[in-house]
Coordinates of C-alpha atoms in Angstrom, one line a residue:
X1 CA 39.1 -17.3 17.2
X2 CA 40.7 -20.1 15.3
X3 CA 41.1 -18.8 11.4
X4 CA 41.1 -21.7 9.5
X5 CA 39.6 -19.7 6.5
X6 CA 38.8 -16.1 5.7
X7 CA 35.3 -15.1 7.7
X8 CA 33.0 -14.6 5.0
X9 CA 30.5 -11.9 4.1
X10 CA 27.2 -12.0 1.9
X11 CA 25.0 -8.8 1.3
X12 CA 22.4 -8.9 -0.7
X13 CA 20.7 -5.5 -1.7
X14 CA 18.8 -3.6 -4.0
X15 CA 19.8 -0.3 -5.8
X16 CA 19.7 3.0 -3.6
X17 CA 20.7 1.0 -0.3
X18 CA 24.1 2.1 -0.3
X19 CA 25.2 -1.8 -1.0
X20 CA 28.7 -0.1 -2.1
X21 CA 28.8 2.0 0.1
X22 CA 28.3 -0.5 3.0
X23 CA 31.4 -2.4 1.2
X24 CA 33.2 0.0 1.3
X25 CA 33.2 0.8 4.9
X26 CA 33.6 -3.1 5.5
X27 CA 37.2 -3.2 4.0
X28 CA 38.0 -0.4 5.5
X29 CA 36.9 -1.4 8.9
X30 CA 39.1 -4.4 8.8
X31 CA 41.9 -3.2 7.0
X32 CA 42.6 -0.6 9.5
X33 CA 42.4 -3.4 11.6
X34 CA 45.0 -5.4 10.7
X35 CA 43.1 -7.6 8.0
X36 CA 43.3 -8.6 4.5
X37 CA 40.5 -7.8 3.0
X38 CA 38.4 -8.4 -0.5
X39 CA 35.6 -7.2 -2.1
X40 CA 33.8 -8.4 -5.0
X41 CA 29.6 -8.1 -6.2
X42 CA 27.4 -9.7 -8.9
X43 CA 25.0 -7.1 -10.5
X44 CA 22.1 -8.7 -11.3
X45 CA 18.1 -7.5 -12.8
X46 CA 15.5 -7.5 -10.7
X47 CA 12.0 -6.3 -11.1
X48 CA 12.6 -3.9 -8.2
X49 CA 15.5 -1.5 -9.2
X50 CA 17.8 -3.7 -9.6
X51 CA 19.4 -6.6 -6.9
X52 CA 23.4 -6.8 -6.4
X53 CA 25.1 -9.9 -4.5
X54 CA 28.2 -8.4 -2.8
X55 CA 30.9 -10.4 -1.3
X56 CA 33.7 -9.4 1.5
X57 CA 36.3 -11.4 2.6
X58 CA 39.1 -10.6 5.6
X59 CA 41.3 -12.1 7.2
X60 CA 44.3 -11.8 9.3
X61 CA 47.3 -10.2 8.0
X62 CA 49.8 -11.8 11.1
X63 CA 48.1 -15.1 10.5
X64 CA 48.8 -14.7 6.6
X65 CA 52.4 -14.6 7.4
X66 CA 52.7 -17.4 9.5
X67 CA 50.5 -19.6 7.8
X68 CA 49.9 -18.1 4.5
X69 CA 48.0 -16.2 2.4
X70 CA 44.3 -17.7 2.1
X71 CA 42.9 -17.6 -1.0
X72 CA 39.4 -15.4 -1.5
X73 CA 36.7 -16.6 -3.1
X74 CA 34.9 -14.5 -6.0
X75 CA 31.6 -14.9 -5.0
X76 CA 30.2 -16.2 -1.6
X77 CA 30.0 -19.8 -1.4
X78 CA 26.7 -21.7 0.1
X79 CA 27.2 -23.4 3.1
X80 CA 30.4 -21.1 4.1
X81 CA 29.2 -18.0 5.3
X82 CA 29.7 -16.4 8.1
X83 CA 27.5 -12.9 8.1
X84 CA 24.5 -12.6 5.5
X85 CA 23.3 -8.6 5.1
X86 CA 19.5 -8.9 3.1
X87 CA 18.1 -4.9 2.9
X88 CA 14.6 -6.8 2.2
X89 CA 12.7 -9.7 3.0
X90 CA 12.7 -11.2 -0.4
X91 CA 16.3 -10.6 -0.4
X92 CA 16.2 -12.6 2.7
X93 CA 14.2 -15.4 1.0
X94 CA 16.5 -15.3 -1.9
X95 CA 20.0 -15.8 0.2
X96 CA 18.3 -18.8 2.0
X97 CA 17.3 -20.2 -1.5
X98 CA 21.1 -19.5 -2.3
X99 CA 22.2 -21.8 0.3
X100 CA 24.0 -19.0 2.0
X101 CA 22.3 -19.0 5.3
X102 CA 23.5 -22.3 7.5
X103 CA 22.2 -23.1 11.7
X104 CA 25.7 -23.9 12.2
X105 CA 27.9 -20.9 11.2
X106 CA 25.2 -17.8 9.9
X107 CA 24.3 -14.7 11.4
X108 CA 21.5 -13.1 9.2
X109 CA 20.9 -9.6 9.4
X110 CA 17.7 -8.3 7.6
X111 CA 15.2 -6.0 7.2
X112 CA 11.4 -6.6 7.5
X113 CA 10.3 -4.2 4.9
X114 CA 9.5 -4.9 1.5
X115 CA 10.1 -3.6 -1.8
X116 CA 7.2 -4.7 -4.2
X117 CA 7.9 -6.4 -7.4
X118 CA 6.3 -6.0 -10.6
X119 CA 4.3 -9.2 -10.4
X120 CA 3.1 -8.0 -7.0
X121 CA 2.1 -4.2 -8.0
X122 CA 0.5 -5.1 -11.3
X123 CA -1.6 -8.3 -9.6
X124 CA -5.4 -7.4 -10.6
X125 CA -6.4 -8.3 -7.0
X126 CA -4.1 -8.5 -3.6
X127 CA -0.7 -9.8 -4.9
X128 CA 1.6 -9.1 -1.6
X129 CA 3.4 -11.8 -1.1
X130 CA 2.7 -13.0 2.8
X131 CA 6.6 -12.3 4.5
X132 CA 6.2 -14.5 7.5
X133 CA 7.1 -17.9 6.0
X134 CA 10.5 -15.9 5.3
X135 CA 11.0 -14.9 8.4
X136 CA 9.9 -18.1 10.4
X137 CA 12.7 -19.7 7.8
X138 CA 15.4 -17.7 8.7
X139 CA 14.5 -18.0 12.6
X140 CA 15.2 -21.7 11.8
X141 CA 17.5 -22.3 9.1
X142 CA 20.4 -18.8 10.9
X143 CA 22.6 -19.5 13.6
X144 CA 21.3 -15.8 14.9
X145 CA 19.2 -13.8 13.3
X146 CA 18.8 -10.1 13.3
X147 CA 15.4 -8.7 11.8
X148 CA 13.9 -5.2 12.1
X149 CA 12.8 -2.5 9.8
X150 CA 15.9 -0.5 8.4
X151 CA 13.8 1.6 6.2
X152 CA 11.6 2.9 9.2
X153 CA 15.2 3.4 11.1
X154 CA 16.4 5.3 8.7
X155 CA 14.3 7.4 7.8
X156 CA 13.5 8.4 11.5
X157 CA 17.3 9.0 12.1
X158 CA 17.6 11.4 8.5
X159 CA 19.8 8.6 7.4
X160 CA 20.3 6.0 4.8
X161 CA 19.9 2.3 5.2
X162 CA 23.5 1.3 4.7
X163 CA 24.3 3.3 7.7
X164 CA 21.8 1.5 9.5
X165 CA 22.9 -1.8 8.2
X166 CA 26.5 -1.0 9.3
X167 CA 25.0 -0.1 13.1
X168 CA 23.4 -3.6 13.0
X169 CA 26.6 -6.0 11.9
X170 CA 28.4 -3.9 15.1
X171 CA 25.5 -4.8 17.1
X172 CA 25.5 -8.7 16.2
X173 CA 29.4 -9.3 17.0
X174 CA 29.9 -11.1 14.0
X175 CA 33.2 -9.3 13.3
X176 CA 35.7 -9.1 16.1
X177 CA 35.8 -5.2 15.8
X178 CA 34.9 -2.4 18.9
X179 CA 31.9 -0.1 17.9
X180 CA 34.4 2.4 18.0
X181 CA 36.0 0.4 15.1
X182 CA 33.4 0.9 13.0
X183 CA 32.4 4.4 13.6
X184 CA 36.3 5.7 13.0
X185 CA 35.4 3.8 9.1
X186 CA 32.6 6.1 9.2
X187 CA 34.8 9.2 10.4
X188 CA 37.3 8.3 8.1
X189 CA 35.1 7.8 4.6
X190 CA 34.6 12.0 5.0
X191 CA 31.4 11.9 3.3
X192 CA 28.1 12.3 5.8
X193 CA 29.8 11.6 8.7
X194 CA 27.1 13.3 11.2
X195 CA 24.0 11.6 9.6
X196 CA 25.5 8.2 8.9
X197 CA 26.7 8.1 12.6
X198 CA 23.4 8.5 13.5
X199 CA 22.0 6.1 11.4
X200 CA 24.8 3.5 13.1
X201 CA 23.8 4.5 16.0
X202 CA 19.8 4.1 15.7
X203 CA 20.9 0.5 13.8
X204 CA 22.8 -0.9 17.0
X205 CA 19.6 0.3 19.1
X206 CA 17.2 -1.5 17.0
X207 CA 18.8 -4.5 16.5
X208 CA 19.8 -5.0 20.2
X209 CA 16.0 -4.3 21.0
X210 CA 15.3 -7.8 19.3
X211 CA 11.7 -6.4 18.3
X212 CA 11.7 -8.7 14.9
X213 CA 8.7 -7.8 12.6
X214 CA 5.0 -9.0 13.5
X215 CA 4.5 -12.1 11.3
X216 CA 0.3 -11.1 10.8
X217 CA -0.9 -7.7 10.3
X218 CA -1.9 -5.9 13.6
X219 CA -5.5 -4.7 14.0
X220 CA -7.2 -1.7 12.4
X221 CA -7.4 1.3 15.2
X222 CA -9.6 3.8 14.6
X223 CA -7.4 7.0 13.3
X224 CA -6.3 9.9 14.8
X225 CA -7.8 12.8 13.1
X226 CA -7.5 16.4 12.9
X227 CA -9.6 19.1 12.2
X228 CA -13.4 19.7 13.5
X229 CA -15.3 17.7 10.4
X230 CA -12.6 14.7 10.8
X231 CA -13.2 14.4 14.1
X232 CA -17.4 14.2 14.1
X233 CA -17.1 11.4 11.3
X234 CA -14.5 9.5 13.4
X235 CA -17.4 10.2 16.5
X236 CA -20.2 9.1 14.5
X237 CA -18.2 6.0 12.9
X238 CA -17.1 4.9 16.7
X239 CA -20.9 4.3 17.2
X240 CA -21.1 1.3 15.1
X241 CA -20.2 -2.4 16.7
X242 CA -17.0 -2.5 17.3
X243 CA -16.1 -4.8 13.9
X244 CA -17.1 -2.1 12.0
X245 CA -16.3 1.7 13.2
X246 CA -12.3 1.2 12.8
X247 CA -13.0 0.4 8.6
X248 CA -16.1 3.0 8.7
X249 CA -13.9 6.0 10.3
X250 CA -11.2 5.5 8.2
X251 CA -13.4 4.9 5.3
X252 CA -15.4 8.2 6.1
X253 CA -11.9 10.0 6.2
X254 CA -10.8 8.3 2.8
X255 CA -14.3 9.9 1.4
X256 CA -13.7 13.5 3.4
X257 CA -10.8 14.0 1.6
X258 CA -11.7 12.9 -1.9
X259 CA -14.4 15.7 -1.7
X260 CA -16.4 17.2 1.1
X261 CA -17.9 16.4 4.7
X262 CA -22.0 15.7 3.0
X263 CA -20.2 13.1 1.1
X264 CA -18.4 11.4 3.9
X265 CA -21.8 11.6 5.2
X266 CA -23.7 9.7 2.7
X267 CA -21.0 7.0 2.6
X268 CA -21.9 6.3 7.1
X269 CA -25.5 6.6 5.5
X270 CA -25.0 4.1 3.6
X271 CA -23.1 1.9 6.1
X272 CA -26.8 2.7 8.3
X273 CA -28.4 0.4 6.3
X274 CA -26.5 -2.1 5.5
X275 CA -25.6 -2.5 10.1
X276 CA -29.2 -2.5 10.5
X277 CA -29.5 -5.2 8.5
X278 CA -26.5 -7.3 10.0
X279 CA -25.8 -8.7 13.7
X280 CA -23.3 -10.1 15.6
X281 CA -24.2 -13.3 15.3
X282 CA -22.7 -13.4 11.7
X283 CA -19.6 -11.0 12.8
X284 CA -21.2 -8.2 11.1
X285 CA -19.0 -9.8 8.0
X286 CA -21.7 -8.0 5.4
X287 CA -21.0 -4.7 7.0
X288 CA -17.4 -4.9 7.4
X289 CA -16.6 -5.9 3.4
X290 CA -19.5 -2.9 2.7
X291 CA -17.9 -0.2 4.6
X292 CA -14.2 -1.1 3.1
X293 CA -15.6 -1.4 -0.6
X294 CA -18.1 1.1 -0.1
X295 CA -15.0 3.6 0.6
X296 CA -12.8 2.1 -2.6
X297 CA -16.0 3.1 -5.3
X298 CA -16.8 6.6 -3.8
X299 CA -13.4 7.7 -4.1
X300 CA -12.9 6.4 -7.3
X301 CA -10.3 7.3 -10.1
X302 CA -11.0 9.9 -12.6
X303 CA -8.9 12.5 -14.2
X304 CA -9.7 15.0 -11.2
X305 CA -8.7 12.8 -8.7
X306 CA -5.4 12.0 -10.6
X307 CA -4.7 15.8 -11.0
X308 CA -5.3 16.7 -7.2
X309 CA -2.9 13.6 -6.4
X310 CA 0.4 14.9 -8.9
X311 CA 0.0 18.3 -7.9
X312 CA -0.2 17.9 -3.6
X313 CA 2.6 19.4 -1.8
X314 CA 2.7 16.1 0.4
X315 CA 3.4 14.3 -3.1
X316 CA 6.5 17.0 -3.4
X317 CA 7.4 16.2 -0.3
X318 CA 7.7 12.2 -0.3
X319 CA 9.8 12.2 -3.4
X320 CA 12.4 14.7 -2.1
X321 CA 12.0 12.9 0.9
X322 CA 12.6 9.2 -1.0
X323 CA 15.2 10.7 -3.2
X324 CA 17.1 12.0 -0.4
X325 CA 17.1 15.7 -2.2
X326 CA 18.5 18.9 0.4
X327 CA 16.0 21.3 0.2
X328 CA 18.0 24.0 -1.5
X329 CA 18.6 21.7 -4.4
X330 CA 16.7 21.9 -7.2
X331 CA 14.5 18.8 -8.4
X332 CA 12.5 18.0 -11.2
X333 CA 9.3 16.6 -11.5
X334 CA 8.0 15.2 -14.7
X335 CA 4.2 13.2 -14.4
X336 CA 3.0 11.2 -17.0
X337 CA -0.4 12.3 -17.7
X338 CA -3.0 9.7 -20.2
X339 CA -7.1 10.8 -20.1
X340 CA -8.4 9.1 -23.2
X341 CA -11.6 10.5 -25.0
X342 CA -13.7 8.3 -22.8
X343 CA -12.0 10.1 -19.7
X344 CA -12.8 13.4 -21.2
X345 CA -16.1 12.6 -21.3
X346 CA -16.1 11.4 -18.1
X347 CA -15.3 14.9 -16.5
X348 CA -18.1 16.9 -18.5
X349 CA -21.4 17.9 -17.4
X350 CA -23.4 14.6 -17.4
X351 CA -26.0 15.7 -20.0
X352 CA -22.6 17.2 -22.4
X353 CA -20.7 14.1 -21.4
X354 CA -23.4 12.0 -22.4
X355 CA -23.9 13.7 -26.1
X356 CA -20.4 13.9 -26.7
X357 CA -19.1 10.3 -26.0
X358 CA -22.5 9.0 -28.4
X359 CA -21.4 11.7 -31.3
X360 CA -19.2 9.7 -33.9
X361 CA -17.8 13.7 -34.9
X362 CA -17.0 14.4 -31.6
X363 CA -14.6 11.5 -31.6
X364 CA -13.1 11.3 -34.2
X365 CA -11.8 14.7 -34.0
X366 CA -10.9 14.5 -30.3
X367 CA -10.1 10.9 -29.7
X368 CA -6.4 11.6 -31.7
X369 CA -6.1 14.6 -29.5
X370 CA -6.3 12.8 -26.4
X371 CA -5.4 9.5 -27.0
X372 CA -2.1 10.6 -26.5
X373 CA -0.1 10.2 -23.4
X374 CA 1.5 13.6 -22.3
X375 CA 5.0 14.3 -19.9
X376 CA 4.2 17.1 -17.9
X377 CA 7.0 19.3 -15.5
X378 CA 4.6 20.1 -12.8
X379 CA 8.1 22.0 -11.2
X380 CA 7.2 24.6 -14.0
X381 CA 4.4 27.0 -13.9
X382 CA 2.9 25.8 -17.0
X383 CA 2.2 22.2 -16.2
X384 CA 1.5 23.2 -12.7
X385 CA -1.5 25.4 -13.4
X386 CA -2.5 23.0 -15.9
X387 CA -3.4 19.9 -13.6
X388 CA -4.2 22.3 -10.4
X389 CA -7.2 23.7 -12.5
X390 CA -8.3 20.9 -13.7
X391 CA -7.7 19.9 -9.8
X392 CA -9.9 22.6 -8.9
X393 CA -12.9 21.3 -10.9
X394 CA -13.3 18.8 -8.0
X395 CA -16.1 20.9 -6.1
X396 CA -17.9 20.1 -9.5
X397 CA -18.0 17.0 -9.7
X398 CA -21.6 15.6 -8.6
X399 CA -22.3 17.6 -11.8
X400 CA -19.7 14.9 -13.9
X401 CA -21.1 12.2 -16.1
X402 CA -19.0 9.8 -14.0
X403 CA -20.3 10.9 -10.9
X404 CA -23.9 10.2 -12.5
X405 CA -22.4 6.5 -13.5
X406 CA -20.8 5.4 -10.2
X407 CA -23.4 6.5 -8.2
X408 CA -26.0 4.1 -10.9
X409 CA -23.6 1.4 -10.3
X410 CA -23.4 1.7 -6.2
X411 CA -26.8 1.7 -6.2
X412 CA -27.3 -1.3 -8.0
X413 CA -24.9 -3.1 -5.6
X414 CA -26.4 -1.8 -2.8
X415 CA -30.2 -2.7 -4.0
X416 CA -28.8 -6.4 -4.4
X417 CA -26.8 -6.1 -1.2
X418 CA -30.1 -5.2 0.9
X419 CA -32.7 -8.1 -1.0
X420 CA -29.9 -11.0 0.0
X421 CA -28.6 -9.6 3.1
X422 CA -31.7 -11.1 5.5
X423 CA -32.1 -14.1 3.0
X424 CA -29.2 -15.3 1.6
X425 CA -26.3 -13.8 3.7
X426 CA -23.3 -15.5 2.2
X427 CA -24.3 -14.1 -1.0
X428 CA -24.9 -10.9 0.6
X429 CA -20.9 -11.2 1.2
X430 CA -19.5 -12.2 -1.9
X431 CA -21.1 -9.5 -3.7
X432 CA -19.7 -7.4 -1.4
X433 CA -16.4 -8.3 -2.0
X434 CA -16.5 -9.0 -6.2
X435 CA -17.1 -5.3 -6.6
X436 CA -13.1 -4.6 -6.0
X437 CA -12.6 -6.0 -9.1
X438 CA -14.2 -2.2 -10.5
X439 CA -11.0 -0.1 -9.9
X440 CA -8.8 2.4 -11.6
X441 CA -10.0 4.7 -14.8
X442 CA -10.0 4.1 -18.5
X443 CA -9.5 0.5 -19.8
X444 CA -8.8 -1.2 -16.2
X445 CA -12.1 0.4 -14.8
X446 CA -14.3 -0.5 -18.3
X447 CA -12.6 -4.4 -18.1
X448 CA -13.7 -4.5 -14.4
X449 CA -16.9 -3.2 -14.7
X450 CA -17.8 -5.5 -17.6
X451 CA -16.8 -8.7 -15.8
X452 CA -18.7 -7.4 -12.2
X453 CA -22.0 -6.2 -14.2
X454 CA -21.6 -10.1 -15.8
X455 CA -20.8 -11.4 -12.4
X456 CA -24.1 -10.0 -11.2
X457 CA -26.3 -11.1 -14.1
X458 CA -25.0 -14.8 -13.6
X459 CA -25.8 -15.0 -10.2
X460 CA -29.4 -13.3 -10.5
X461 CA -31.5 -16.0 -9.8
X462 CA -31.7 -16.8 -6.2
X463 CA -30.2 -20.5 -6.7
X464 CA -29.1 -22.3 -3.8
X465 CA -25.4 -22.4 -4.8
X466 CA -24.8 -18.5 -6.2
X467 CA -22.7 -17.6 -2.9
X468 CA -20.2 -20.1 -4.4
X469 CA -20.4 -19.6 -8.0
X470 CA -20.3 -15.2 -6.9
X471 CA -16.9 -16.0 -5.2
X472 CA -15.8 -18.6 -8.3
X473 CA -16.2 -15.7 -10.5
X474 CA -14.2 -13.1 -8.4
X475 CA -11.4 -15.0 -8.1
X476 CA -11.6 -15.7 -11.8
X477 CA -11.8 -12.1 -12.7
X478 CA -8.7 -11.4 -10.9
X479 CA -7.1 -14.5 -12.7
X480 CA -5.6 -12.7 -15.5
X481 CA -6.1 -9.2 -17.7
X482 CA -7.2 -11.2 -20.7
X483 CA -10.0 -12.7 -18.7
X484 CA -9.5 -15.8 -20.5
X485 CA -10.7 -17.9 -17.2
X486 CA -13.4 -15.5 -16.5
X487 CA -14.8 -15.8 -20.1
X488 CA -15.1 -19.2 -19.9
X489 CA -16.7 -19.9 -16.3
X490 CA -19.3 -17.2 -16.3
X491 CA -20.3 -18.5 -20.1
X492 CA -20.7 -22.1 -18.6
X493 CA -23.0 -20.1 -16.2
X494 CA -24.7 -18.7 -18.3
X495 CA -26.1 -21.4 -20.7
X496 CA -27.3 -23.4 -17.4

């Protein structure tokens, strides 16, 4: 190739993807080579650990001496960029938006999984940002694109995603380096040679397969499960019309293991009503948003269910796993632990639970108590034993006062579900749906409660236009957590 200029390399990754590392092994690669090489990177803040734009330039060292040294540029400069690394999809989105990705002279290699950001964790309804406008960009605005799921990749091949990455730049032949080029960089870095070969080598593999991620979200399959009381709900759920047993058996699963096999039981009884009602005419819509809901409220949030979730050896597991911990090395796990009095309550006999959150006494001795959030080392035997017991009080809790509640408030929903469903059907299904906005424990589920139980007063009366004003208000519930916008739509529904 002609070398008019140095060839030109953007990455764009987040913290923990080896970015340096990856940087690193590029310099190397081409020094050993015969190259002049550069490396330089921008930290920046990002709502997601933290986002760094690093830039590598090489170029030939017996050109440099016949035609002179180039000069490198400090940060990569849109429009002249050769290779563009993004370790996530938004990464992807933000190098195009950086001009750095060109039809003419770009390569883009990426990964298809995301990272959340804050704006789309902490969304009160689905706030995932859809990826495939991203990747339908970067198939038009890249010379050649590369696109598969690093994270998946490396974690199947016990690597990291930087070794992965390194496997996929070999694989697009955007650097005029042998594969046995870059695996002597590897070799020669001494530090995880055997897993970070292996990681380069599942990297080439996938990105030669050319198996770029799906741009819509396959179908629902009904689950594989194990065990005998798993596998008769999964039975009993594959009864239903086909739009409905894939949601039912994994909803029946969801409820199996948030307590017992008779509750999994009542939530396909429930589904038995609401199918019998429905037909295929209308898609069984009613019965598909029932069963997925349905499943959401009976395993709902309280202080029981938190507990079992800190203190489950898979939990232990997934963060070694994530943090990339050997298993001889010790680790720390500290959980942030908040029941308010109200949450308390909540776990206590329903007849105690009631008397105590009425008594005025009751709180003000115990509110200051609890209203404090606690750190607890669930690694240590103390904190351990703590949230296991109060783990443990799960096979109590149809005796709870917010067992007593929830099952009030599905039966409620499910009374109003059943009076629509043959007469008003699109009703039927927007009910169905607003009752996501009840989620969480403490403030969020008290805030979502309010605005459904409002939600459900406004649209009492069987006027001709509820289906539309049910949905109007579910969207504005979601709107925002001061509920500004919901305040002021369901008041203008009320005073008609």
């Amino acid at each position: 190739m002609a070398w008019d200029r140095p060839l030109s390399i953007a990455m764009l990754a987040l913290g923990g993807q080896g970015g340096g590392v990856l940087t690193k092994w590029l310099v190397d690669l081409a020094e050993q080579q015969g190259f002049i090489a550069q490396s330089t990177y921008v930290a920046g803040v990002a709502q997601r650990t933290g986002a760094t734009v690093y830039c590598v330039e090489m170029f030939p060292q017996i050109t440099a001496e016949t035609q002179g040294e180039p000069v490198f540029t400090p940060y990569p400069v849109p429009g002249d960029v050769d290779l563009v690394i993004a370790g996530e999809m938004a990464e992807t989105g933000r190098a195009i938006m950086k001009g750095f990705v060109t039809p003419n002279a770009t390569t883009l290699i990426t990964s298809t999984h995301r990272v959340y950001s804050i704006d789309e964790k902490s969304a009160l309804g689905d706030g995932i940002i859809d990826q495939s406008p991203v990747l339908k960009t970067a198939q038009g605005v890249s010379r050649k694109l590369y696109a598969f799921d690093m994270e998946r990749v490396a974690h199947n091949s016990r690597s990291i995603v930087s070794a992965v990455m390194f496997g996929a730049v070999a694989a697009s032949a955007a650097l005029p380096f042998t594969r046995e080029n870059f695996e002597a960089a590897i070799e020669r870095s001494g530090k995880a040679i055997e897993s970070n070969l292996r990681g380069f080598r599942a990297g080439i593999e996938a990105a030669l397969g050319g198996n770029p991620a799906p741009t819509t979200s396959p179908a629902l399959g009904m689950p594989d499960s194990q065990g005998p009381n798993g596998r008769a709900l999964v039975e009993r759920a594959a009864a239903y019309p086909r739009e409905v047993a894939a949601i039912a058996a994994h909803g029946s699963l969801r409820t199996l293991d948030y307590q017992d096999r008779l509750y999994a039981e009542e939530y396909l009884d429930r589904i038995d009503e609401l199918v019998c009602l429905d037909d295929a005419g209308n898609g069984f819509e009613l019965s598909k948003v029932y069963a997925r809901n349905l499943a959401l409220q009976m395993s709902y949030e309280d202080t029981i269910r938190v507990a079992e979730q800190k203190t489950r050896a898979t939990r232990f597991e997934r963060v070694r796993d994530h943090l990339e911990v050997s298993d001889n090395s010790p680790t720390y796990f500290i959980e942030y632990f908040h029941p308010r009095f109200e949450e308390f309550c909540d776990t206590l006999p329903a007849r105690m639970g009631n008397w105590m959150s009425r008594s005025k006494a009751a709180r003000r001795i115990l509110a200051p108590i609890l209203n404090k959030g606690r750190n607890i080392s669930t690694n240590k035997i103390g904190g351990y034993l703590l949230l296991s017991t109060l783990a443990r009080l799960k096979r109590w809790r149809r005796g709870t006062m917010r067992y007593s509640v929830q099952q009030r408030i599905l039966g409620q929903w499910r009374e109003r579900l059943i009076e629509s469903a043959t007469s008003d059907y699109e009703y039927a299904v927007a009910t169905a749906e607003c009752i996501e906005i009840v989620r969480g424990y403490g403030e969020t589920w008290e805030r979502g409660m309010s605005r459904f139980s409002r939600s459900m007063a406004a649209t009492s009366d069987e006027t001709r236009d509820r289906a539309d004003i049910m949905r109007r208000l579910h969207q504005a519930a979601l709107a925002d957590e001061g509920g500004d916008q919901f305040n002021a739509l369901v008041d203008e529904y009320e005073t008609k």
